[in-house]
PDB file of C-alpha atoms in Angstrom:
ATOM      1  CA  MET A  25       1.664 -64.520  -7.850  1.00 61.00           C
ATOM      2  CA  LYS A  26      -1.341 -66.821  -7.733  1.00 69.00           C
ATOM      3  CA  PRO A  27      -4.504 -64.874  -6.735  1.00 77.00           C
ATOM      4  CA  LEU A  28      -6.078 -65.735  -3.397  1.00 82.00           C
ATOM      5  CA  ILE A  29      -9.667 -65.020  -4.407  1.00 86.00           C
ATOM      6  CA  THR A  30     -11.883 -66.609  -7.042  1.00 87.00           C
ATOM      7  CA  PRO A  31     -15.187 -64.689  -7.317  1.00 90.00           C
ATOM      8  CA  SER A  32     -18.282 -66.865  -7.577  1.00 89.00           C
ATOM      9  CA  SER A  33     -21.837 -65.752  -8.285  1.00 90.00           C
ATOM     10  CA  GLY A  34     -24.684 -67.079  -6.140  1.00 92.00           C
ATOM     11  CA  VAL A  35     -28.330 -66.338  -6.953  1.00 95.00           C
ATOM     12  CA  HIS A  36     -31.237 -66.489  -4.498  1.00 96.00           C
ATOM     13  CA  VAL A  37     -34.958 -65.951  -4.958  1.00 97.00           C
ATOM     14  CA  VAL A  38     -37.666 -65.015  -2.459  1.00 97.00           C
ATOM     15  CA  LEU A  39     -41.102 -66.606  -2.732  1.00 96.00           C
ATOM     16  CA  PRO A  40     -44.341 -66.393  -0.689  1.00 94.00           C
ATOM     17  CA  ASP A  41     -44.469 -67.981   2.741  1.00 92.00           C
ATOM     18  CA  TYR A  42     -46.654 -70.898   1.626  1.00 91.00           C
ATOM     19  CA  TYR A  43     -43.685 -72.393  -0.214  1.00 92.00           C
ATOM     20  CA  SER A  44     -42.198 -73.447   3.144  1.00 89.00           C
ATOM     21  CA  PRO A  45     -43.962 -74.476   6.368  1.00 81.00           C
ATOM     22  CA  ASP A  46     -43.117 -72.283   9.337  1.00 77.00           C
ATOM     23  CA  GLY A  47     -39.949 -73.441  11.053  1.00 81.00           C
ATOM     24  CA  MET A  48     -39.111 -76.055   8.432  1.00 88.00           C
ATOM     25  CA  GLY A  49     -36.535 -75.971   5.651  1.00 90.00           C
ATOM     26  CA  LEU A  50     -35.555 -78.270   2.802  1.00 91.00           C
ATOM     27  CA  ILE A  51     -32.163 -79.090   1.340  1.00 92.00           C
ATOM     28  CA  VAL A  52     -31.526 -81.245  -1.704  1.00 89.00           C
ATOM     29  CA  PRO A  53     -27.834 -82.182  -1.614  1.00 89.00           C
ATOM     30  CA  LYS A  54     -27.828 -83.386  -5.205  1.00 86.00           C
ATOM     31  CA  THR A  55     -30.273 -82.266  -7.880  1.00 82.00           C
ATOM     32  CA  LYS A  56     -30.671 -83.946 -11.267  1.00 79.00           C
ATOM     33  CA  ASP A  57     -27.628 -82.085 -12.553  1.00 77.00           C
ATOM     34  CA  GLY A  58     -25.609 -82.603  -9.368  1.00 82.00           C
ATOM     35  CA  ARG A  59     -26.083 -79.208  -7.742  1.00 83.00           C
ATOM     36  CA  VAL A  60     -27.346 -78.276  -4.263  1.00 88.00           C
ATOM     37  CA  ILE A  61     -30.678 -76.538  -3.703  1.00 92.00           C
ATOM     38  CA  PHE A  62     -32.401 -75.359  -0.520  1.00 94.00           C
ATOM     39  CA  MET A  63     -35.512 -73.578   0.752  1.00 94.00           C
ATOM     40  CA  LEU A  64     -35.805 -71.859   4.126  1.00 95.00           C
ATOM     41  CA  PRO A  65     -38.489 -69.781   5.862  1.00 95.00           C
ATOM     42  CA  TRP A  66     -37.072 -66.259   6.131  1.00 95.00           C
ATOM     43  CA  LEU A  67     -38.697 -63.130   7.571  1.00 94.00           C
ATOM     44  CA  GLY A  68     -42.178 -64.260   6.629  1.00 92.00           C
ATOM     45  CA  LYS A  69     -41.158 -65.411   3.143  1.00 95.00           C
ATOM     46  CA  THR A  70     -39.377 -68.377   1.587  1.00 95.00           C
ATOM     47  CA  LEU A  71     -35.741 -68.058   0.574  1.00 96.00           C
ATOM     48  CA  ALA A  72     -34.593 -70.459  -2.153  1.00 96.00           C
ATOM     49  CA  GLY A  73     -31.198 -70.956  -3.741  1.00 92.00           C
ATOM     50  CA  THR A  74     -28.611 -71.185  -4.896  1.00 88.00           C
ATOM     51  CA  THR A  75     -26.342 -71.173  -7.930  1.00 88.00           C
ATOM     52  CA  ASP A  76     -22.570 -71.276  -8.077  1.00 86.00           C
ATOM     53  CA  SER A  77     -20.822 -69.972 -11.169  1.00 86.00           C
ATOM     54  CA  SER A  78     -17.664 -68.040 -11.943  1.00 86.00           C
ATOM     55  CA  THR A  79     -18.102 -64.311 -12.423  1.00 89.00           C
ATOM     56  CA  THR A  80     -16.312 -61.010 -12.652  1.00 90.00           C
ATOM     57  CA  ILE A  81     -16.382 -58.565  -9.760  1.00 90.00           C
ATOM     58  CA  THR A  82     -18.896 -55.750 -10.124  1.00 91.00           C
ATOM     59  CA  MET A  83     -20.549 -53.404  -7.653  1.00 91.00           C
ATOM     60  CA  LEU A  84     -24.044 -54.299  -8.871  1.00 91.00           C
ATOM     61  CA  PRO A  85     -24.188 -57.988  -9.820  1.00 93.00           C
ATOM     62  CA  GLU A  86     -27.414 -59.156 -11.460  1.00 93.00           C
ATOM     63  CA  PRO A  87     -29.023 -62.595 -11.586  1.00 94.00           C
ATOM     64  CA  GLN A  88     -29.551 -64.064 -15.021  1.00 92.00           C
ATOM     65  CA  GLU A  89     -33.000 -65.298 -15.967  1.00 94.00           C
ATOM     66  CA  ASN A  90     -31.707 -68.820 -16.612  1.00 92.00           C
ATOM     67  CA  GLU A  91     -30.279 -68.913 -13.063  1.00 92.00           C
ATOM     68  CA  ILE A  92     -33.618 -67.885 -11.567  1.00 95.00           C
ATOM     69  CA  GLN A  93     -35.408 -70.469 -13.672  1.00 94.00           C
ATOM     70  CA  PHE A  94     -32.949 -73.179 -12.612  1.00 92.00           C
ATOM     71  CA  ILE A  95     -33.845 -72.596  -8.954  1.00 94.00           C
ATOM     72  CA  LEU A  96     -37.575 -72.607  -9.677  1.00 95.00           C
ATOM     73  CA  ASP A  97     -37.329 -75.769 -11.784  1.00 93.00           C
ATOM     74  CA  ALA A  98     -35.208 -77.525  -9.165  1.00 92.00           C
ATOM     75  CA  ILE A  99     -37.547 -76.863  -6.228  1.00 93.00           C
ATOM     76  CA  SER A 100     -40.619 -77.748  -8.298  1.00 92.00           C
ATOM     77  CA  ASP A 101     -39.494 -81.384  -8.294  1.00 88.00           C
ATOM     78  CA  TYR A 102     -40.038 -81.543  -4.525  1.00 89.00           C
ATOM     79  CA  LEU A 103     -43.195 -79.472  -4.002  1.00 89.00           C
ATOM     80  CA  CYS A 104     -46.896 -79.996  -4.497  1.00 88.00           C
ATOM     81  CA  VAL A 105     -47.253 -76.218  -4.958  1.00 87.00           C
ATOM     82  CA  LYS A 106     -47.219 -74.959  -8.533  1.00 92.00           C
ATOM     83  CA  VAL A 107     -43.964 -73.013  -8.824  1.00 94.00           C
ATOM     84  CA  ARG A 108     -44.558 -69.819 -10.789  1.00 95.00           C
ATOM     85  CA  ARG A 109     -42.173 -67.126 -12.016  1.00 95.00           C
ATOM     86  CA  THR A 110     -44.817 -64.567 -11.048  1.00 94.00           C
ATOM     87  CA  ASP A 111     -44.398 -65.607  -7.397  1.00 95.00           C
ATOM     88  CA  VAL A 112     -40.832 -64.293  -7.254  1.00 96.00           C
ATOM     89  CA  HIS A 113     -40.898 -61.273  -4.951  1.00 96.00           C
ATOM     90  CA  SER A 114     -37.176 -60.683  -5.252  1.00 96.00           C
ATOM     91  CA  ALA A 115     -34.163 -62.273  -6.911  1.00 96.00           C
ATOM     92  CA  TRP A 116     -30.582 -61.203  -6.524  1.00 95.00           C
ATOM     93  CA  SER A 117     -27.011 -62.220  -7.153  1.00 95.00           C
ATOM     94  CA  GLY A 118     -24.195 -62.011  -4.638  1.00 93.00           C
ATOM     95  CA  ILE A 119     -20.478 -62.542  -5.132  1.00 92.00           C
ATOM     96  CA  ARG A 120     -18.758 -65.065  -2.888  1.00 89.00           C
ATOM     97  CA  PRO A 121     -15.026 -64.580  -2.224  1.00 89.00           C
ATOM     98  CA  LEU A 122     -13.975 -68.211  -2.661  1.00 89.00           C
ATOM     99  CA  VAL A 123     -10.411 -68.619  -1.519  1.00 87.00           C
ATOM    100  CA  SER A 124      -7.551 -70.928  -2.458  1.00 77.00           C
ATOM    101  CA  ASP A 125      -4.452 -71.499  -0.367  1.00 68.00           C
ATOM    102  CA  PRO A 126      -1.472 -70.109  -2.340  1.00 65.00           C
ATOM    103  CA  SER A 127       0.825 -72.631  -0.666  1.00 63.00           C
ATOM    104  CA  LEU A 128      -1.013 -75.530  -2.349  1.00 59.00           C
ATOM    105  CA  THR A 129      -0.726 -76.483  -6.007  1.00 52.00           C
ATOM    106  CA  ASN A 130      -4.060 -78.309  -6.217  1.00 49.00           C
ATOM    107  CA  THR A 131      -6.404 -75.941  -8.079  1.00 43.00           C
ATOM    108  CA  ALA A 132      -9.421 -77.857  -6.795  1.00 44.00           C
ATOM    109  CA  ASN A 133      -8.695 -76.617  -3.305  1.00 52.00           C
ATOM    110  CA  ILE A 134     -11.159 -73.707  -3.430  1.00 66.00           C
ATOM    111  CA  SER A 135     -13.127 -73.094  -0.251  1.00 72.00           C
ATOM    112  CA  ARG A 136     -15.919 -70.987   1.232  1.00 76.00           C
ATOM    113  CA  GLU A 137     -13.925 -70.846   4.451  1.00 86.00           C
ATOM    114  CA  HIS A 138     -11.294 -68.223   5.217  1.00 91.00           C
ATOM    115  CA  ILE A 139      -7.535 -68.516   5.190  1.00 90.00           C
ATOM    116  CA  ILE A 140      -4.910 -66.433   6.946  1.00 91.00           C
ATOM    117  CA  THR A 141      -1.365 -66.223   5.663  1.00 88.00           C
ATOM    118  CA  GLU A 142       1.884 -64.634   6.765  1.00 90.00           C
ATOM    119  CA  GLY A 143       3.598 -62.630   4.062  1.00 86.00           C
ATOM    120  CA  PRO A 144       6.871 -60.761   3.769  1.00 85.00           C
ATOM    121  CA  GLU A 145       7.978 -58.856   6.858  1.00 86.00           C
ATOM    122  CA  GLY A 146       5.193 -60.367   8.941  1.00 88.00           C
ATOM    123  CA  LEU A 147       2.270 -59.029   6.894  1.00 92.00           C
ATOM    124  CA  VAL A 148      -0.933 -60.847   7.919  1.00 93.00           C
ATOM    125  CA  THR A 149      -3.460 -61.406   5.123  1.00 91.00           C
ATOM    126  CA  ILE A 150      -6.982 -62.718   5.692  1.00 92.00           C
ATOM    127  CA  ALA A 151      -9.123 -63.713   2.720  1.00 91.00           C
ATOM    128  CA  GLY A 152     -12.391 -65.473   1.982  1.00 90.00           C
ATOM    129  CA  GLY A 153     -14.891 -66.279   4.697  1.00 90.00           C
ATOM    130  CA  LYS A 154     -18.503 -65.297   5.312  1.00 88.00           C
ATOM    131  CA  TRP A 155     -20.416 -62.693   7.304  1.00 87.00           C
ATOM    132  CA  THR A 156     -21.605 -65.467   9.607  1.00 89.00           C
ATOM    133  CA  THR A 157     -18.035 -66.305  10.665  1.00 91.00           C
ATOM    134  CA  TYR A 158     -16.654 -62.787  11.094  1.00 91.00           C
ATOM    135  CA  ARG A 159     -15.869 -63.276  14.782  1.00 93.00           C
ATOM    136  CA  SER A 160     -13.909 -66.455  14.153  1.00 93.00           C
ATOM    137  CA  MET A 161     -12.056 -64.737  11.300  1.00 94.00           C
ATOM    138  CA  ALA A 162     -11.101 -61.803  13.508  1.00 93.00           C
ATOM    139  CA  GLU A 163      -9.925 -64.073  16.315  1.00 94.00           C
ATOM    140  CA  ASP A 164      -7.773 -66.166  13.966  1.00 94.00           C
ATOM    141  CA  ALA A 165      -6.200 -63.064  12.389  1.00 94.00           C
ATOM    142  CA  VAL A 166      -5.370 -61.454  15.731  1.00 94.00           C
ATOM    143  CA  ASP A 167      -4.001 -64.734  17.116  1.00 94.00           C
ATOM    144  CA  LEU A 168      -1.597 -64.998  14.173  1.00 94.00           C
ATOM    145  CA  ALA A 169      -0.545 -61.357  14.554  1.00 94.00           C
ATOM    146  CA  ILE A 170       0.187 -62.026  18.237  1.00 94.00           C
ATOM    147  CA  ARG A 171       2.380 -65.006  17.373  1.00 93.00           C
ATOM    148  CA  ILE A 172       4.233 -63.220  14.568  1.00 93.00           C
ATOM    149  CA  GLY A 173       4.842 -60.128  16.656  1.00 92.00           C
ATOM    150  CA  SER A 174       5.709 -62.057  19.828  1.00 93.00           C
ATOM    151  CA  LEU A 175       3.122 -59.958  21.626  1.00 93.00           C
ATOM    152  CA  LYS A 176       2.026 -60.600  25.183  1.00 93.00           C
ATOM    153  CA  PRO A 177      -1.737 -59.984  25.485  1.00 92.00           C
ATOM    154  CA  THR A 178      -3.099 -59.360  28.960  1.00 91.00           C
ATOM    155  CA  ASN A 179      -6.148 -61.583  28.453  1.00 90.00           C
ATOM    156  CA  PHE A 180      -7.661 -64.198  26.171  1.00 89.00           C
ATOM    157  CA  CYS A 181      -9.913 -63.346  23.226  1.00 90.00           C
ATOM    158  CA  VAL A 182     -13.282 -61.982  24.375  1.00 90.00           C
ATOM    159  CA  THR A 183     -15.198 -61.969  21.078  1.00 89.00           C
ATOM    160  CA  LYS A 184     -17.009 -65.240  21.848  1.00 86.00           C
ATOM    161  CA  ASP A 185     -18.808 -63.669  24.813  1.00 88.00           C
ATOM    162  CA  LEU A 186     -19.111 -60.105  23.487  1.00 90.00           C
ATOM    163  CA  ALA A 187     -22.800 -59.204  23.492  1.00 91.00           C
ATOM    164  CA  LEU A 188     -24.418 -57.387  20.600  1.00 91.00           C
ATOM    165  CA  ALA A 189     -26.027 -53.985  21.092  1.00 93.00           C
ATOM    166  CA  GLY A 190     -29.590 -54.351  22.313  1.00 96.00           C
ATOM    167  CA  THR A 191     -29.142 -57.630  24.168  1.00 95.00           C
ATOM    168  CA  ALA A 192     -29.221 -56.037  27.629  1.00 92.00           C
ATOM    169  CA  ASP A 193     -32.556 -56.637  29.387  1.00 92.00           C
ATOM    170  CA  TRP A 194     -33.987 -58.378  26.313  1.00 96.00           C
ATOM    171  CA  ASP A 195     -35.926 -61.633  26.276  1.00 95.00           C
ATOM    172  CA  PRO A 196     -38.172 -63.327  23.684  1.00 95.00           C
ATOM    173  CA  ALA A 197     -41.290 -61.761  25.219  1.00 97.00           C
ATOM    174  CA  PHE A 198     -39.909 -58.223  24.904  1.00 97.00           C
ATOM    175  CA  PHE A 199     -42.213 -57.497  21.967  1.00 97.00           C
ATOM    176  CA  THR A 200     -45.232 -57.623  24.292  1.00 97.00           C
ATOM    177  CA  LEU A 201     -43.867 -54.629  26.198  1.00 96.00           C
ATOM    178  CA  LEU A 202     -43.712 -52.651  22.956  1.00 97.00           C
ATOM    179  CA  ALA A 203     -47.240 -53.665  21.987  1.00 97.00           C
ATOM    180  CA  GLN A 204     -48.657 -52.700  25.381  1.00 96.00           C
ATOM    181  CA  GLN A 205     -46.762 -49.485  26.102  1.00 96.00           C
ATOM    182  CA  PHE A 206     -46.566 -47.725  22.736  1.00 97.00           C
ATOM    183  CA  ILE A 207     -48.832 -46.577  19.944  1.00 96.00           C
ATOM    184  CA  ARG A 208     -47.951 -45.541  16.406  1.00 96.00           C
ATOM    185  CA  MET A 209     -48.745 -41.923  15.585  1.00 94.00           C
ATOM    186  CA  LYS A 210     -49.186 -41.743  11.824  1.00 92.00           C
ATOM    187  CA  LYS A 211     -48.868 -38.446   9.992  1.00 87.00           C
ATOM    188  CA  THR A 212     -50.730 -37.897   6.727  1.00 84.00           C
ATOM    189  CA  ARG A 213     -49.513 -35.806   3.802  1.00 83.00           C
ATOM    190  CA  SER A 214     -51.772 -33.002   4.964  1.00 83.00           C
ATOM    191  CA  GLY A 215     -50.063 -32.990   8.357  1.00 83.00           C
ATOM    192  CA  LYS A 216     -52.851 -34.600  10.357  1.00 89.00           C
ATOM    193  CA  VAL A 217     -51.766 -37.163  12.934  1.00 90.00           C
ATOM    194  CA  PHE A 218     -53.846 -40.134  14.021  1.00 92.00           C
ATOM    195  CA  PRO A 219     -53.054 -43.095  16.288  1.00 94.00           C
ATOM    196  CA  GLY A 220     -52.464 -46.682  15.233  1.00 92.00           C
ATOM    197  CA  VAL A 221     -51.907 -49.934  17.093  1.00 93.00           C
ATOM    198  CA  MET A 222     -48.392 -51.248  17.703  1.00 95.00           C
ATOM    199  CA  ASP A 223     -49.577 -54.641  16.521  1.00 95.00           C
ATOM    200  CA  THR A 224     -47.864 -57.984  17.007  1.00 96.00           C
ATOM    201  CA  SER A 225     -46.147 -58.109  13.613  1.00 96.00           C
ATOM    202  CA  ILE A 226     -44.570 -54.685  14.093  1.00 97.00           C
ATOM    203  CA  SER A 227     -43.632 -55.090  17.754  1.00 98.00           C
ATOM    204  CA  HIS A 228     -42.151 -58.533  17.086  1.00 97.00           C
ATOM    205  CA  HIS A 229     -40.139 -57.181  14.150  1.00 97.00           C
ATOM    206  CA  LEU A 230     -38.788 -54.269  16.207  1.00 98.00           C
ATOM    207  CA  SER A 231     -37.892 -56.552  19.101  1.00 98.00           C
ATOM    208  CA  CYS A 232     -36.057 -59.057  16.894  1.00 96.00           C
ATOM    209  CA  SER A 233     -34.267 -56.354  14.884  1.00 97.00           C
ATOM    210  CA  TYR A 234     -33.197 -53.930  17.612  1.00 98.00           C
ATOM    211  CA  GLY A 235     -33.445 -55.898  20.839  1.00 97.00           C
ATOM    212  CA  SER A 236     -34.032 -53.709  23.867  1.00 97.00           C
ATOM    213  CA  LEU A 237     -33.116 -50.663  21.747  1.00 98.00           C
ATOM    214  CA  ALA A 238     -36.465 -51.136  20.002  1.00 98.00           C
ATOM    215  CA  GLN A 239     -37.980 -48.879  22.647  1.00 97.00           C
ATOM    216  CA  GLN A 240     -36.072 -45.969  21.112  1.00 98.00           C
ATOM    217  CA  VAL A 241     -37.628 -46.713  17.722  1.00 98.00           C
ATOM    218  CA  ALA A 242     -41.069 -46.989  19.313  1.00 98.00           C
ATOM    219  CA  VAL A 243     -40.629 -43.597  21.006  1.00 98.00           C
ATOM    220  CA  ILE A 244     -39.851 -41.983  17.637  1.00 98.00           C
ATOM    221  CA  ALA A 245     -42.905 -43.648  16.096  1.00 97.00           C
ATOM    222  CA  GLN A 246     -45.079 -42.382  18.924  1.00 97.00           C
ATOM    223  CA  ASP A 247     -43.679 -38.914  19.618  1.00 96.00           C
ATOM    224  CA  GLU A 248     -42.601 -37.752  16.154  1.00 96.00           C
ATOM    225  CA  GLY A 249     -45.498 -38.971  14.032  1.00 95.00           C
ATOM    226  CA  LEU A 250     -43.363 -41.516  12.181  1.00 97.00           C
ATOM    227  CA  GLY A 251     -45.506 -44.548  12.932  1.00 97.00           C
ATOM    228  CA  LYS A 252     -46.649 -45.423   9.408  1.00 96.00           C
ATOM    229  CA  ARG A 253     -45.473 -48.535   7.627  1.00 97.00           C
ATOM    230  CA  LEU A 254     -43.075 -47.882   4.777  1.00 97.00           C
ATOM    231  CA  ALA A 255     -44.714 -50.546   2.615  1.00 96.00           C
ATOM    232  CA  HIS A 256     -48.051 -52.343   2.625  1.00 93.00           C
ATOM    233  CA  GLY A 257     -47.902 -55.694   4.366  1.00 93.00           C
ATOM    234  CA  TYR A 258     -44.454 -55.239   5.908  1.00 96.00           C
ATOM    235  CA  PRO A 259     -43.588 -54.232   9.486  1.00 97.00           C
ATOM    236  CA  TYR A 260     -40.924 -51.638   8.664  1.00 98.00           C
ATOM    237  CA  LEU A 261     -41.779 -48.210  10.086  1.00 98.00           C
ATOM    238  CA  GLU A 262     -40.852 -44.689   9.048  1.00 98.00           C
ATOM    239  CA  ALA A 263     -39.399 -44.299  12.548  1.00 98.00           C
ATOM    240  CA  GLU A 264     -36.738 -46.879  11.733  1.00 98.00           C
ATOM    241  CA  VAL A 265     -35.301 -44.680   8.993  1.00 98.00           C
ATOM    242  CA  ALA A 266     -34.890 -41.789  11.424  1.00 98.00           C
ATOM    243  CA  TYR A 267     -33.486 -44.066  14.130  1.00 98.00           C
ATOM    244  CA  CYS A 268     -30.948 -45.630  11.766  1.00 98.00           C
ATOM    245  CA  ALA A 269     -29.856 -42.215  10.491  1.00 98.00           C
ATOM    246  CA  ARG A 270     -29.264 -41.042  14.061  1.00 98.00           C
ATOM    247  CA  ASN A 271     -27.777 -44.192  15.568  1.00 98.00           C
ATOM    248  CA  GLU A 272     -26.627 -46.653  12.883  1.00 97.00           C
ATOM    249  CA  TYR A 273     -24.768 -44.516  10.337  1.00 97.00           C
ATOM    250  CA  CYS A 274     -27.477 -44.893   7.695  1.00 98.00           C
ATOM    251  CA  GLU A 275     -26.234 -42.465   5.043  1.00 98.00           C
ATOM    252  CA  THR A 276     -28.101 -43.484   1.875  1.00 98.00           C
ATOM    253  CA  ALA A 277     -31.473 -44.857   0.831  1.00 98.00           C
ATOM    254  CA  VAL A 278     -29.786 -48.100  -0.257  1.00 98.00           C
ATOM    255  CA  ASP A 279     -28.262 -48.350   3.215  1.00 98.00           C
ATOM    256  CA  PHE A 280     -31.765 -48.580   4.627  1.00 98.00           C
ATOM    257  CA  ILE A 281     -33.687 -50.694   2.110  1.00 98.00           C
ATOM    258  CA  ALA A 282     -30.875 -53.253   1.772  1.00 97.00           C
ATOM    259  CA  ARG A 283     -28.695 -53.124   4.892  1.00 95.00           C
ATOM    260  CA  ARG A 284     -30.575 -51.673   7.864  1.00 97.00           C
ATOM    261  CA  SER A 285     -33.701 -53.491   6.719  1.00 97.00           C
ATOM    262  CA  ARG A 286     -34.138 -56.361   4.253  1.00 96.00           C
ATOM    263  CA  LEU A 287     -37.038 -54.888   2.303  1.00 97.00           C
ATOM    264  CA  ALA A 288     -35.190 -54.894  -1.042  1.00 97.00           C
ATOM    265  CA  PHE A 289     -34.411 -58.586  -0.631  1.00 97.00           C
ATOM    266  CA  LEU A 290     -37.906 -59.495   0.562  1.00 97.00           C
ATOM    267  CA  ASP A 291     -39.965 -57.603  -1.996  1.00 96.00           C
ATOM    268  CA  THR A 292     -38.305 -55.464  -4.634  1.00 96.00           C
ATOM    269  CA  ASN A 293     -41.509 -53.797  -5.795  1.00 95.00           C
ATOM    270  CA  ALA A 294     -42.478 -52.860  -2.240  1.00 96.00           C
ATOM    271  CA  ALA A 295     -38.992 -51.439  -1.684  1.00 97.00           C
ATOM    272  CA  ALA A 296     -39.316 -49.306  -4.818  1.00 97.00           C
ATOM    273  CA  LYS A 297     -42.588 -47.856  -3.536  1.00 96.00           C
ATOM    274  CA  ALA A 298     -40.931 -47.067  -0.189  1.00 98.00           C
ATOM    275  CA  VAL A 299     -37.859 -45.337  -1.631  1.00 98.00           C
ATOM    276  CA  PRO A 300     -39.328 -41.807  -2.009  1.00 98.00           C
ATOM    277  CA  ARG A 301     -40.438 -41.738   1.637  1.00 98.00           C
ATOM    278  CA  VAL A 302     -37.112 -43.189   2.819  1.00 98.00           C
ATOM    279  CA  VAL A 303     -35.283 -40.441   0.911  1.00 98.00           C
ATOM    280  CA  GLU A 304     -37.623 -37.806   2.343  1.00 98.00           C
ATOM    281  CA  ILE A 305     -36.928 -38.867   5.943  1.00 98.00           C
ATOM    282  CA  LEU A 306     -33.176 -39.180   5.402  1.00 98.00           C
ATOM    283  CA  ALA A 307     -33.152 -35.758   3.751  1.00 98.00           C
ATOM    284  CA  THR A 308     -34.725 -34.280   6.871  1.00 98.00           C
ATOM    285  CA  GLU A 309     -32.269 -36.069   9.154  1.00 98.00           C
ATOM    286  CA  HIS A 310     -29.153 -35.223   7.113  1.00 98.00           C
ATOM    287  CA  LYS A 311     -30.317 -31.849   5.735  1.00 98.00           C
ATOM    288  CA  TRP A 312     -29.910 -32.868   2.093  1.00 98.00           C
ATOM    289  CA  ASN A 313     -30.473 -30.349  -0.680  1.00 98.00           C
ATOM    290  CA  ARG A 314     -32.593 -31.019  -3.760  1.00 97.00           C
ATOM    291  CA  ALA A 315     -29.648 -32.288  -5.819  1.00 98.00           C
ATOM    292  CA  ARG A 316     -28.743 -34.871  -3.182  1.00 98.00           C
ATOM    293  CA  ARG A 317     -32.349 -36.035  -2.989  1.00 98.00           C
ATOM    294  CA  LYS A 318     -32.460 -36.580  -6.752  1.00 98.00           C
ATOM    295  CA  LEU A 319     -29.163 -38.463  -6.621  1.00 98.00           C
ATOM    296  CA  GLU A 320     -30.449 -40.730  -3.840  1.00 98.00           C
ATOM    297  CA  LEU A 321     -33.613 -41.556  -5.768  1.00 98.00           C
ATOM    298  CA  LYS A 322     -31.606 -42.344  -8.892  1.00 97.00           C
ATOM    299  CA  SER A 323     -29.085 -44.505  -7.013  1.00 97.00           C
ATOM    300  CA  ALA A 324     -31.753 -46.450  -5.127  1.00 97.00           C
ATOM    301  CA  PHE A 325     -33.772 -47.238  -8.239  1.00 97.00           C
ATOM    302  CA  ALA A 326     -30.603 -48.250 -10.121  1.00 95.00           C
ATOM    303  CA  PHE A 327     -29.785 -50.618  -7.269  1.00 96.00           C
ATOM    304  CA  LEU A 328     -33.272 -52.135  -7.322  1.00 96.00           C
ATOM    305  CA  GLU A 329     -33.058 -52.645 -11.084  1.00 95.00           C
ATOM    306  CA  THR A 330     -30.503 -55.377 -10.388  1.00 94.00           C
ATOM    307  CA  PHE A 331     -33.173 -57.359  -8.509  1.00 94.00           C
ATOM    308  CA  LYS A 332     -35.252 -59.421 -10.911  1.00 86.00           C
ATOM    309  CA  ALA A 333     -38.628 -59.626  -9.208  1.00 84.00           C
ATOM    310  CA  SER A 334     -41.842 -60.372 -11.012  1.00 76.00           C
ATOM    311  CA  LYS A 335     -43.849 -57.246 -11.747  1.00 62.00           C
ATOM    312  CA  ASN A 336     -47.002 -59.228 -10.972  1.00 53.00           C
ATOM    313  CA  THR A 337     -46.330 -60.045  -7.324  1.00 50.00           C
ATOM    314  CA  GLN A 338     -49.041 -58.864  -4.965  1.00 47.00           C
ATOM    315  CA  PHE A 339     -48.760 -57.475  -1.458  1.00 42.00           C
ATOM    316  CA  GLU A 340     -50.076 -59.852   1.164  1.00 43.00           C
ATOM    317  CA  ASP A 341     -52.285 -57.303   2.892  1.00 40.00           C
ATOM    318  CA  LEU A 342     -53.237 -53.671   2.520  1.00 40.00           C
ATOM    319  CA  LYS A 343     -52.696 -52.520   6.100  1.00 43.00           C
ATOM    320  CA  HIS A 344     -50.592 -49.445   6.501  1.00 47.00           C
TER     321      HIS A 344
END
């Protein structure tokens, strides 16, 4: 049987914010060798990509140096900024599940979209797609299952209007409430606690990441002495690790640095410096023993080894 999925590797790099003006992106639909390249402002940095090459499926894909250099060379043709390898804060490879319709014989019909097929005995198979279209994928799959099974739903699909957690009572100015009503209590290694400001960068990050639930994170930062930043120059707080362990099924250090936050993708070196503290907080929350702590440290650093950042990148400020 012809396989549905063709794995494709895509590499992205993260550069300092001055590579892209705030609120403005760039796409080059056809570079000198016919490929597509783009740059976008992303979480205070610049995201640039991408490549598209066949690959094998692995749990820890790694970008190749020639792929990183291709992106840097391609964007340098359109910038007045000197593009330097030492400016790469993070570089990673992801695997796209490109899909081909098994009912078609044209091998060129490979798509980034999803397909849904009906198999023997009414088996519904969904393949391909992207995180950004998960709701549409789910709706299409359920609609087909309804038709195949001659089901009679009591209402139409509701996913289009289903609100995400944290949207209740939230508005774009919500971060000002956090800045005005909360402080960050920061605990030192010696156990002393001293207050810090819930500044604009932190309150805005919490508001955008957690919506109205950000107040729960702010309470932990204030009442439990977990108000320190996890990394210099970034708004992620120790309180977020505890919150995610309690409320968002954060079970590993990699869960936090890569999935609950984007620190690994924004700045690999900063993420590596944060890992020991992330493990320490998760160990307290989940009551890990020493062996589990060592395993988490090893797994997190192995994960970060697949990110090819420059060892010479500098943090943008020294505030903690």
